Amino acid sequence: MAGLPIFADVAPGRNAYLEGNKTQLSKMRAAMNNLEFPTVTADEIRAIEARAHELRAQAMASFLRSLGRGIVSLPGKLAALLSRPRHA
């Protein structure tokens, strides 16, 4: 038993799993070589940039609103912290 290979039922040099992976890989390479990118006009690029600018402006406005709310609520939180009874 010591001299037998671990995978005795596998024929040497013919591994179906590796052969399948090679075919799949060659199919993937062929598909990747056939990639076609859509053509985008200058007007479409400008529209995309305008939308990105609008989204950035909305995000910044939301951030500044939440920051302002936090700053405004800070004195009330500090007053509540100092006015609590000691046992709380």
C-alpha positions as semicolon CSV with decimal commas, in nm:
position;residue;x (nm);y (nm);z (nm)
1;M;0,000;0,000;0,000
2;A;0,288;0,240;0,064
3;G;0,395;0,244;-0,302
4;L;0,051;0,328;-0,447
5;P;-0,020;0,687;-0,547
6;I;-0,289;0,871;-0,355
7;F;-0,505;0,928;-0,663
8;A;-0,476;0,588;-0,825
9;D;-0,789;0,630;-1,040
10;V;-0,657;0,941;-1,221
11;A;-0,480;0,864;-1,545
12;P;-0,142;1,036;-1,568
13;G;-0,139;1,342;-1,793
14;R;-0,517;1,356;-1,843
15;N;-0,687;1,570;-1,582
16;A;-1,039;1,663;-1,696
17;Y;-1,069;1,945;-1,443
18;L;-0,758;2,122;-1,570
19;E;-0,858;2,065;-1,932
20;G;-1,199;2,221;-1,860
21;N;-1,038;2,523;-1,699
22;K;-0,812;2,574;-2,000
23;T;-1,109;2,579;-2,237
24;Q;-1,302;2,813;-2,014
25;L;-1,001;3,043;-1,991
26;S;-0,959;3,054;-2,368
27;K;-1,330;3,133;-2,408
28;M;-1,296;3,417;-2,156
29;R;-0,995;3,559;-2,342
30;A;-1,188;3,551;-2,669
31;A;-1,481;3,730;-2,508
32;M;-1,254;3,992;-2,352
33;N;-1,098;4,068;-2,689
34;N;-1,442;4,144;-2,833
35;L;-1,530;4,418;-2,583
36;E;-1,689;4,721;-2,743
37;F;-1,730;5,042;-2,553
38;P;-2,020;5,275;-2,631
39;T;-1,932;5,605;-2,790
40;V;-2,021;5,899;-2,573
41;T;-2,078;6,242;-2,720
42;A;-1,951;6,566;-2,570
43;D;-2,308;6,663;-2,470
44;E;-2,351;6,336;-2,281
45;I;-2,020;6,392;-2,101
46;R;-2,131;6,743;-2,002
47;A;-2,463;6,604;-1,874
48;I;-2,280;6,340;-1,668
49;E;-2,048;6,603;-1,521
50;A;-2,343;6,832;-1,439
51;R;-2,521;6,547;-1,262
52;A;-2,205;6,461;-1,066
53;H;-2,168;6,826;-0,964
54;E;-2,531;6,833;-0,852
55;L;-2,489;6,516;-0,646
56;R;-2,172;6,651;-0,482
57;A;-2,353;6,975;-0,396
58;Q;-2,642;6,782;-0,239
59;A;-2,401;6,567;-0,035
60;M;-2,211;6,873;0,087
61;A;-2,535;7,052;0,181
62;S;-2,652;6,749;0,375
63;F;-2,319;6,725;0,555
64;L;-2,320;7,094;0,649
65;R;-2,683;7,071;0,772
66;S;-2,601;6,779;1,000
67;L;-2,285;6,953;1,123
68;G;-2,487;7,269;1,198
69;R;-2,750;7,068;1,386
70;G;-2,475;6,904;1,594
71;I;-2,315;7,239;1,679
72;V;-2,651;7,396;1,770
73;S;-2,746;7,104;1,995
74;L;-2,409;7,098;2,174
75;P;-2,487;7,368;2,437
76;G;-2,810;7,192;2,532
77;K;-2,629;6,861;2,570
78;L;-2,361;7,019;2,787
79;A;-2,624;7,192;3,004
80;A;-2,813;6,866;3,045
81;L;-2,491;6,687;3,140
82;L;-2,410;6,942;3,409
83;S;-2,763;6,966;3,547
84;R;-2,808;6,591;3,608
85;P;-2,826;6,472;3,965
86;R;-2,512;6,296;4,088
87;H;-2,683;5,959;4,140
88;A;-2,796;5,933;3,776
